[in-house]
Tab-separated table of C-alpha atoms and ligand atoms in Angstrom:
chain	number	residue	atom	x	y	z
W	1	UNK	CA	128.928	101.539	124.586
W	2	UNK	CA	131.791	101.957	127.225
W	3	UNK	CA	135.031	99.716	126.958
W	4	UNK	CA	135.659	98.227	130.769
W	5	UNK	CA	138.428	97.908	132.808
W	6	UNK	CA	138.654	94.062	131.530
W	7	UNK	CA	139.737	93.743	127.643
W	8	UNK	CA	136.709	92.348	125.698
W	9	UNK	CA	134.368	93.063	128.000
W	10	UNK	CA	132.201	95.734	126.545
W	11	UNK	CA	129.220	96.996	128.631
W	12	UNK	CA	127.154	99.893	128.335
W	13	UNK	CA	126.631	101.749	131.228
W	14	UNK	CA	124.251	100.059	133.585
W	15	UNK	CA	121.654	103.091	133.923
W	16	UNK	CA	118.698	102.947	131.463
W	17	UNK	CA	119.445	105.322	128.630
W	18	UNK	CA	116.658	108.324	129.086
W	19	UNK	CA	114.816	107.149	126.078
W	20	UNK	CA	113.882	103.637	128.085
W	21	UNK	CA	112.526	106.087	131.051
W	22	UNK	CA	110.252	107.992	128.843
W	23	UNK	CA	109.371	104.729	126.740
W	24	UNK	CA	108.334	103.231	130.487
W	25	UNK	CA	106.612	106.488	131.665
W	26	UNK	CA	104.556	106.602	128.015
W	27	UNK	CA	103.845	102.923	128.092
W	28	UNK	CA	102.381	103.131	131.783
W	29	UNK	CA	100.192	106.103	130.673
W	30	UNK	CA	98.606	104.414	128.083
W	31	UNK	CA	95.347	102.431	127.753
W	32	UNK	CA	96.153	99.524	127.846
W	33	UNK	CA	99.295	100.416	129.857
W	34	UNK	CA	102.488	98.292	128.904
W	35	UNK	CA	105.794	97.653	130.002
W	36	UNK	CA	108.461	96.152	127.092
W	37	UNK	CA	109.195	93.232	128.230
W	38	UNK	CA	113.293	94.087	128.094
W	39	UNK	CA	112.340	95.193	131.774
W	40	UNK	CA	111.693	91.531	132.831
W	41	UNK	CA	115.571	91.341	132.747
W	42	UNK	CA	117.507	93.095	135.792
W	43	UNK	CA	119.297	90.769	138.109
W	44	UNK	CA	117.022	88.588	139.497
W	45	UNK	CA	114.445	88.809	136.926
W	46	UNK	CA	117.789	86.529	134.523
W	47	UNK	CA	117.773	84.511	137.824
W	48	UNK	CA	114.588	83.909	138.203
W	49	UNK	CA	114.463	83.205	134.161
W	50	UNK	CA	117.318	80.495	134.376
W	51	UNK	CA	115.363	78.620	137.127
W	52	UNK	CA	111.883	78.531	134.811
W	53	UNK	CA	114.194	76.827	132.221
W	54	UNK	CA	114.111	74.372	134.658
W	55	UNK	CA	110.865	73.889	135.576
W	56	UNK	CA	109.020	70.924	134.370
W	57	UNK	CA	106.573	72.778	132.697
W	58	UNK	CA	108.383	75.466	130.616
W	59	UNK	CA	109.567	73.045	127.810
W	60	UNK	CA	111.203	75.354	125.546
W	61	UNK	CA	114.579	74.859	126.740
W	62	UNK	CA	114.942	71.002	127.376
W	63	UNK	CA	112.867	70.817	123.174
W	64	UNK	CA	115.612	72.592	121.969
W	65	UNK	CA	118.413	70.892	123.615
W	66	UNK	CA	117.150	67.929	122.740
W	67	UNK	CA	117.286	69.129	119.099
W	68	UNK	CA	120.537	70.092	119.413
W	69	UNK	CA	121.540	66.649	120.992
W	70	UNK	CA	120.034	64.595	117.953
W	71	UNK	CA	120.452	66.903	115.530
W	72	UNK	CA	123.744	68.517	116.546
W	73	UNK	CA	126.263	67.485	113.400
W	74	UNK	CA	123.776	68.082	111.025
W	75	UNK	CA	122.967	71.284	112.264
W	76	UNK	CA	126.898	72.188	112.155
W	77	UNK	CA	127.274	70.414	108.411
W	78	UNK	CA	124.460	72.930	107.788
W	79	UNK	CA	126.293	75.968	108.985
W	80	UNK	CA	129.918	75.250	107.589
W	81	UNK	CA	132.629	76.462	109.220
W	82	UNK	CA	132.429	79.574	111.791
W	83	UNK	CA	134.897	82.112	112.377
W	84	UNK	CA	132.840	83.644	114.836
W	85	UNK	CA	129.665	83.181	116.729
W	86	UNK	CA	127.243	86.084	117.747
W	87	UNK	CA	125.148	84.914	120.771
W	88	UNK	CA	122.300	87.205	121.292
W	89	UNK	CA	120.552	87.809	124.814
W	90	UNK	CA	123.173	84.769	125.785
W	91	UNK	CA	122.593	85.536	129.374
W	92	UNK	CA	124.418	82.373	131.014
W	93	UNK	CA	126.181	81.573	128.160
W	94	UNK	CA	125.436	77.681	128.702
W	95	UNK	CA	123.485	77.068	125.423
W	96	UNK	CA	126.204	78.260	122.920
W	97	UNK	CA	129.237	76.547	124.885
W	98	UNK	CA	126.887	73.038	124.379
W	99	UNK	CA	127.656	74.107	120.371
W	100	UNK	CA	131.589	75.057	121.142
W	101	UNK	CA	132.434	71.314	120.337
W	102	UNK	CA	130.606	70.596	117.055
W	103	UNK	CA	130.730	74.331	115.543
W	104	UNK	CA	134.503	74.979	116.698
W	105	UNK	CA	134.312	79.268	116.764
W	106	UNK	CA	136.849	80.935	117.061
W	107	UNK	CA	135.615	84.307	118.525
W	108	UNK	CA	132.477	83.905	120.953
W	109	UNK	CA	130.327	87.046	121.223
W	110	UNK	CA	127.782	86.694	123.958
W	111	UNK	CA	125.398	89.965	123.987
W	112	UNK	CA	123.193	90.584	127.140
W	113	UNK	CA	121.213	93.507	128.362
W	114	UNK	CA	122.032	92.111	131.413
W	115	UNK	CA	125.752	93.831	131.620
W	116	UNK	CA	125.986	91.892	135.107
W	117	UNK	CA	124.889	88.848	134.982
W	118	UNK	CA	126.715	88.381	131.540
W	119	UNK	CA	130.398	89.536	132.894
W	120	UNK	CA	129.743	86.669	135.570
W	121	UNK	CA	129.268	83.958	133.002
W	122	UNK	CA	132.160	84.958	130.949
W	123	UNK	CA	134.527	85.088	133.743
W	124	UNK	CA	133.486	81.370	133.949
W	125	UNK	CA	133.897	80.510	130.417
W	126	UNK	CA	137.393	82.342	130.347
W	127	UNK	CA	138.040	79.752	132.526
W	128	UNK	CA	137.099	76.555	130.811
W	129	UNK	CA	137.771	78.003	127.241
W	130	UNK	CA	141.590	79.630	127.792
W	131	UNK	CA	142.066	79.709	123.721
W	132	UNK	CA	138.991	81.049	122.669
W	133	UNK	CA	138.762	84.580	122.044
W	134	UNK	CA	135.568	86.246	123.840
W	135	UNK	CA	134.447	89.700	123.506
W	136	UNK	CA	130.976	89.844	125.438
W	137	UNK	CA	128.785	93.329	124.953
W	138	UNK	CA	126.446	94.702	127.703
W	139	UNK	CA	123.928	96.019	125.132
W	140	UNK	CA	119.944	96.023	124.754
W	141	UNK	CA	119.890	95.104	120.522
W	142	UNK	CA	116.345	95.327	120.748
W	143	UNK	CA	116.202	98.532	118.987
W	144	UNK	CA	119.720	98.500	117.366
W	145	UNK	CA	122.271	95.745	116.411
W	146	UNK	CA	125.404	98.146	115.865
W	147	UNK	CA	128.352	95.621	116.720
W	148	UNK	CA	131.092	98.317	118.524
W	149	UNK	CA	133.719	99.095	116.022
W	150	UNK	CA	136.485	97.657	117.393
W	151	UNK	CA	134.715	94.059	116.519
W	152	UNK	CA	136.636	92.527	113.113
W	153	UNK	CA	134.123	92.066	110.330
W	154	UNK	CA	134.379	88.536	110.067
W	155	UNK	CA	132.004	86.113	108.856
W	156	UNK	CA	129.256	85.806	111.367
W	157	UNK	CA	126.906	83.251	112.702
W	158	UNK	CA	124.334	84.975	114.650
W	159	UNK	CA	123.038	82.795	117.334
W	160	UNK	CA	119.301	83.202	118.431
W	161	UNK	CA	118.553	80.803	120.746
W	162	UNK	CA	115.566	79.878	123.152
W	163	UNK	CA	112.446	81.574	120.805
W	164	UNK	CA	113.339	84.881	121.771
W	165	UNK	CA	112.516	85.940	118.543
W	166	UNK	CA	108.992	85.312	119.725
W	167	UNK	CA	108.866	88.166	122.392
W	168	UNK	CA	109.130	90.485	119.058
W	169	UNK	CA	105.699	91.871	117.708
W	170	UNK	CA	105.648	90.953	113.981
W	171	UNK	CA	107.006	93.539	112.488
W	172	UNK	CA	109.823	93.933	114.895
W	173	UNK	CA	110.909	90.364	114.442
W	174	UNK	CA	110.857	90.959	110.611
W	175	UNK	CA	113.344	94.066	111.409
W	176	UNK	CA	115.302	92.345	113.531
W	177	UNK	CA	116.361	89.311	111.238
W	178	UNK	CA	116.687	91.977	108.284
W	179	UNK	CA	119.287	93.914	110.839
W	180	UNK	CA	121.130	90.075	111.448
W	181	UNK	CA	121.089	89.664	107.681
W	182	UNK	CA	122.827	93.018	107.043
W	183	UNK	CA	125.661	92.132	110.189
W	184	UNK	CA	126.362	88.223	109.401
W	185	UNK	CA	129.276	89.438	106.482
W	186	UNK	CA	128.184	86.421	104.871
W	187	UNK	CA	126.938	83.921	107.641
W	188	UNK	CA	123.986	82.870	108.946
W	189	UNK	CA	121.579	82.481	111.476
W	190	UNK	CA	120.747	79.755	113.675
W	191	UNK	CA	117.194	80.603	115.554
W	192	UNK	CA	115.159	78.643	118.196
W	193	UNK	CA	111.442	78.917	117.598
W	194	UNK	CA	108.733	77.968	119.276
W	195	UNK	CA	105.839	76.061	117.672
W	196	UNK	CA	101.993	76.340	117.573
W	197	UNK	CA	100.327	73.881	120.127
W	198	UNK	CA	97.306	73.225	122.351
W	199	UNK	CA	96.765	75.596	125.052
W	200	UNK	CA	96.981	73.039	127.570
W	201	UNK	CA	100.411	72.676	127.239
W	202	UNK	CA	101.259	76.093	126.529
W	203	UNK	CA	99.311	78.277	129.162
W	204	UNK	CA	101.181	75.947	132.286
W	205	UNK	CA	104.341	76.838	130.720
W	206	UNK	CA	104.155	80.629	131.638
W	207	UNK	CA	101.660	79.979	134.741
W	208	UNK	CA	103.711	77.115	136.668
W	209	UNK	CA	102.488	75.816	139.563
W	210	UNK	CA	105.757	76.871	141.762
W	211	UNK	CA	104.937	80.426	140.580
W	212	UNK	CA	108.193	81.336	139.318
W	213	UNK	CA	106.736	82.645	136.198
W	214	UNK	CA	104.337	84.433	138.734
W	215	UNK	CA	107.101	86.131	140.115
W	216	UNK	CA	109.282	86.544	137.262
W	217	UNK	CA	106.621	88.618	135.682
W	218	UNK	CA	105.905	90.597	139.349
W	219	UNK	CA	109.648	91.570	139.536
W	220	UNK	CA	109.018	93.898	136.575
W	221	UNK	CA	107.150	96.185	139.114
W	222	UNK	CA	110.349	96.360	141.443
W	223	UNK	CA	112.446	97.133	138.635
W	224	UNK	CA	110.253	99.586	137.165
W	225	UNK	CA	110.239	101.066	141.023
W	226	UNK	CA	114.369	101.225	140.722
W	227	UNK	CA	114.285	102.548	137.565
W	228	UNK	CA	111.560	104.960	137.374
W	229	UNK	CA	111.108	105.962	141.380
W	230	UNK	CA	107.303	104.660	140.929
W	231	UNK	CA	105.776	103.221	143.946
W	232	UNK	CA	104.426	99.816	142.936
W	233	UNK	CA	103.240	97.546	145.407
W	234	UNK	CA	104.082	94.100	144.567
W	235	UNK	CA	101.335	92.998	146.595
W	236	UNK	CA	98.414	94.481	144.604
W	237	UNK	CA	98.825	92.501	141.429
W	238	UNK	CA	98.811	88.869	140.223
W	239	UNK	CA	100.153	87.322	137.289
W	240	UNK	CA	98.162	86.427	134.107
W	241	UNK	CA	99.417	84.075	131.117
W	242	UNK	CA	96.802	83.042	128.530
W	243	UNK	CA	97.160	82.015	124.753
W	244	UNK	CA	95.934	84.107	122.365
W	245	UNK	CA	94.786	81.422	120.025
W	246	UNK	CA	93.634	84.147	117.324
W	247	UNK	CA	97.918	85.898	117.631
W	248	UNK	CA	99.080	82.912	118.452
W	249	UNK	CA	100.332	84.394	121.533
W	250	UNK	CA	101.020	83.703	124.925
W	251	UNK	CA	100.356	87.033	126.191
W	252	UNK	CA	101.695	88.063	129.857
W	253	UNK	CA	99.989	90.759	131.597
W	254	UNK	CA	99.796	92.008	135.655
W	255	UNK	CA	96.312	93.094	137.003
W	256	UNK	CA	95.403	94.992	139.769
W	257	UNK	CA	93.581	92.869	142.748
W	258	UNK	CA	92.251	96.363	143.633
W	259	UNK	CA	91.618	100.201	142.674
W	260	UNK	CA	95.796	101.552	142.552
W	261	UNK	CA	97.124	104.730	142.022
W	262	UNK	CA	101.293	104.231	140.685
W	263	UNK	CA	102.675	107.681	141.830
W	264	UNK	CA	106.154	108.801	140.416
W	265	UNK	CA	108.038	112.254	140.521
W	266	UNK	CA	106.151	114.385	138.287
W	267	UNK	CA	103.014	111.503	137.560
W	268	UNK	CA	101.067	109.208	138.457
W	269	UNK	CA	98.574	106.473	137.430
W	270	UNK	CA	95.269	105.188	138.379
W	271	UNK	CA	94.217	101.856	138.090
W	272	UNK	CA	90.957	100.266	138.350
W	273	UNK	CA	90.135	96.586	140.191
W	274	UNK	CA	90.763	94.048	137.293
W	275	UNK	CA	92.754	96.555	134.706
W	276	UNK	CA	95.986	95.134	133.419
W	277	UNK	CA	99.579	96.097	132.235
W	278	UNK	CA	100.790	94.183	129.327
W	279	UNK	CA	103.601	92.522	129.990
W	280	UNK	CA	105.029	90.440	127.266
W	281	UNK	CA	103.728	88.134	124.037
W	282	UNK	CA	105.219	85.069	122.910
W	283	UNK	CA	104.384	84.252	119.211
W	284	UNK	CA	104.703	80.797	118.502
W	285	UNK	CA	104.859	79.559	114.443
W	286	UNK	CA	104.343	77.092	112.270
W	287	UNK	CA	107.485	75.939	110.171
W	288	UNK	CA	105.508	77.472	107.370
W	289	UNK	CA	104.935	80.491	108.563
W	290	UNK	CA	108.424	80.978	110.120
W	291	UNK	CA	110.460	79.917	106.843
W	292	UNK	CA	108.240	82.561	105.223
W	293	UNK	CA	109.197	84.946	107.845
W	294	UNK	CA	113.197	84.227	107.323
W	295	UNK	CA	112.681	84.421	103.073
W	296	UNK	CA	111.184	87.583	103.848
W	297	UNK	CA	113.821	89.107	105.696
W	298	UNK	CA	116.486	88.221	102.628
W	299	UNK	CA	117.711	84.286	103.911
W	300	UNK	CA	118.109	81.403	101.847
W	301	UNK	CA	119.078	77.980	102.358
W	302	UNK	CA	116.705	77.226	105.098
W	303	UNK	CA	116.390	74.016	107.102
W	304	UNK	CA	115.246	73.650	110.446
W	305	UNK	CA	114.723	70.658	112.754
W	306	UNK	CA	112.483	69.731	115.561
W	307	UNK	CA	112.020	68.042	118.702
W	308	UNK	CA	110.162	64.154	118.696
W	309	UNK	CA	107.125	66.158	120.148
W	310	UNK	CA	107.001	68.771	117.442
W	311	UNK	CA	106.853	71.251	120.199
W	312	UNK	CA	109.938	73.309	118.968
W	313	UNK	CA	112.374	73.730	115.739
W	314	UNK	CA	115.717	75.173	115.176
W	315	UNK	CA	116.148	76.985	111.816
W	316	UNK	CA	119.644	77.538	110.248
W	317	UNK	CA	119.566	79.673	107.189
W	318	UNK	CA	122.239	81.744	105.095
W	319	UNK	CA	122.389	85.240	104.468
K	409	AVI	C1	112.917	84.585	126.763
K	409	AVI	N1	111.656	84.122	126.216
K	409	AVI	C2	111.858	83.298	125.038
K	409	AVI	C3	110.757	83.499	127.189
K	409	AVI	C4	109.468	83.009	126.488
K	409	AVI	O1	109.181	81.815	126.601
K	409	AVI	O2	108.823	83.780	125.804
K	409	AVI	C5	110.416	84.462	128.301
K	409	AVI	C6	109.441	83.907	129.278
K	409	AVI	N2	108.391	84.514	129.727
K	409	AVI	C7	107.764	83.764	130.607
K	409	AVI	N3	108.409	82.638	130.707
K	409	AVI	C8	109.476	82.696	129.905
């Protein structure tokens, strides 16, 4: 983690670290090849992201701010007061300054692997927010949650936001809210999650008929290009989103239209008409099954609230 030029702007440097290169390079070698989903989020694959939050299909985002709407002051009776507010993968920033009013931080942490598009939202929010301390952090936490020493260890809400917690396998979702619970110095944790529902309205969500999902998931190649030197052609695959009703899983995945051989220095790849990469998973939960999830990872005081469909929930639980 490198301190910028700008105070409280913390961003790592904006190569992939070479572990991510040989993680890539192993996960296209193997059978089924895969690609961590991370990778979805250069530049234009946040871009593209922000405009499926729009989309009519992908409900995720409009469930949850309608929960938030509805539900906002209980929510923030819920919490108690914040001193400050960890928002994690906060890309635009716009969902946690909806919350600025009713949970009144006092320090806003927005973290984004996306060093770029992140120091472009905070400019903005300097702006509009001139007496609320921000100290945003280019970092992937995927692996690690290690808040940069120079952050006070103040009483913490950790801010989780849009079901990201369901692009984590399992067990990694289990690690990461035990890793929250040992950083919120006696906070909390307020999560979007997404629910269990018919396939009919989930599969449209990540297949939308504009194809920005389509292309969201296809802009992984050119990234892995930029980042790896392979030699991808865009043109060879086509997007695939289906629920995996048994995982309870959307899974994402790219297949070849054709026979392809992925060259890169010192490599290379051959795949066969019809073979996929896998792409990304999106578990969605029961309340059930997510509350036992949190009293696994060490929370108490759970509550959580949901949308008039039932589509989506918002826990809030102590450490
Ligand atoms: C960021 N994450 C919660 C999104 C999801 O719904 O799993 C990513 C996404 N993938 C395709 N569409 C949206």
């Amino acid at each position: 983690v490198l301190a910028h030029a700008a105070p409280e702007f913390l961003a790592r440097s904006s190569q992939a670290p070479s572990s991510d290169l040989l993680e890539l390079r192993d996960g296209l070698l193997d059978h089924p090849a895969h690609i961590d989903p991370k990778f979805l989020y250069d530049s234009l694959g946040s871009s593209l992201f922000t405009a499926i939050t729009q989309l009519p299909e992908y409900y995720p985002t409009r469930c949850e701010a309608e929960i938030f709407e509805r539900h906002g002051n209980d929510i923030a009776r819920h919490i108690g007061p914040v001193q400050s507010m960890v928002d994690l993968g906060a890309g635009d920033c716009v969902k946690a300054e909806r919350l600025f009013a009713s949970l009144r931080p006092r320090h806003y942490l927005p973290i984004d692997i996306s060093a770029d598009y992140l120091q472009t939202a905070v400019r903005r929010l300097r702006l509009s927010y001139p007496d609320l301390r921000v100290t945003a952090i280019g970092q992937d936490f995927s692996h690690a949650l290690a808040l940069p020493s120079s952050v006070a260890a103040e009483q913490r809400l950790f801010f989780y936001p849009g079901s990201s917690i369901g692009n984590l396998s399992p067990d990694d979702a289990h690690a990461m809210l035990q890793r929250i619970h040992a950083q919120c110095e006696g906070g909390g944790l307020l999560v979007g999650v997404d629910r269990v529902k018919p396939k009919q309205i989930l599969e449209p969500a990540y297949d939308d008929a504009l194809h920005l999902t389509a292309a969201f998931n296809l802009n992984l190649l050119r990234h892995v290009n930029a980042l790896l030197d392979t030699d991808f052609n865009v043109d060879h695959w086509r997007h695939v989103a289906l629920f995996n009703t048994s995982r309870s899983r959307i899974e994402m995945h790219l297949e070849a239209q054709r026979a392809v051989r992925v060259n890169w220095p010192g490599g290379e790849r051959a795949f066969s008409a019809g073979e996929r990469i896998h792409t990304e998973n999106s578990y969605k939960f029961t309340p059930q099954a997510f509350t036992d999830l949190l009293q696994s990872a060490g929370y108490r005081d759970i509550a959580h609230w949901s949308d008039s469909r039932g589509w989506f929930s918002v826990f809030s639980a102590r450490a």
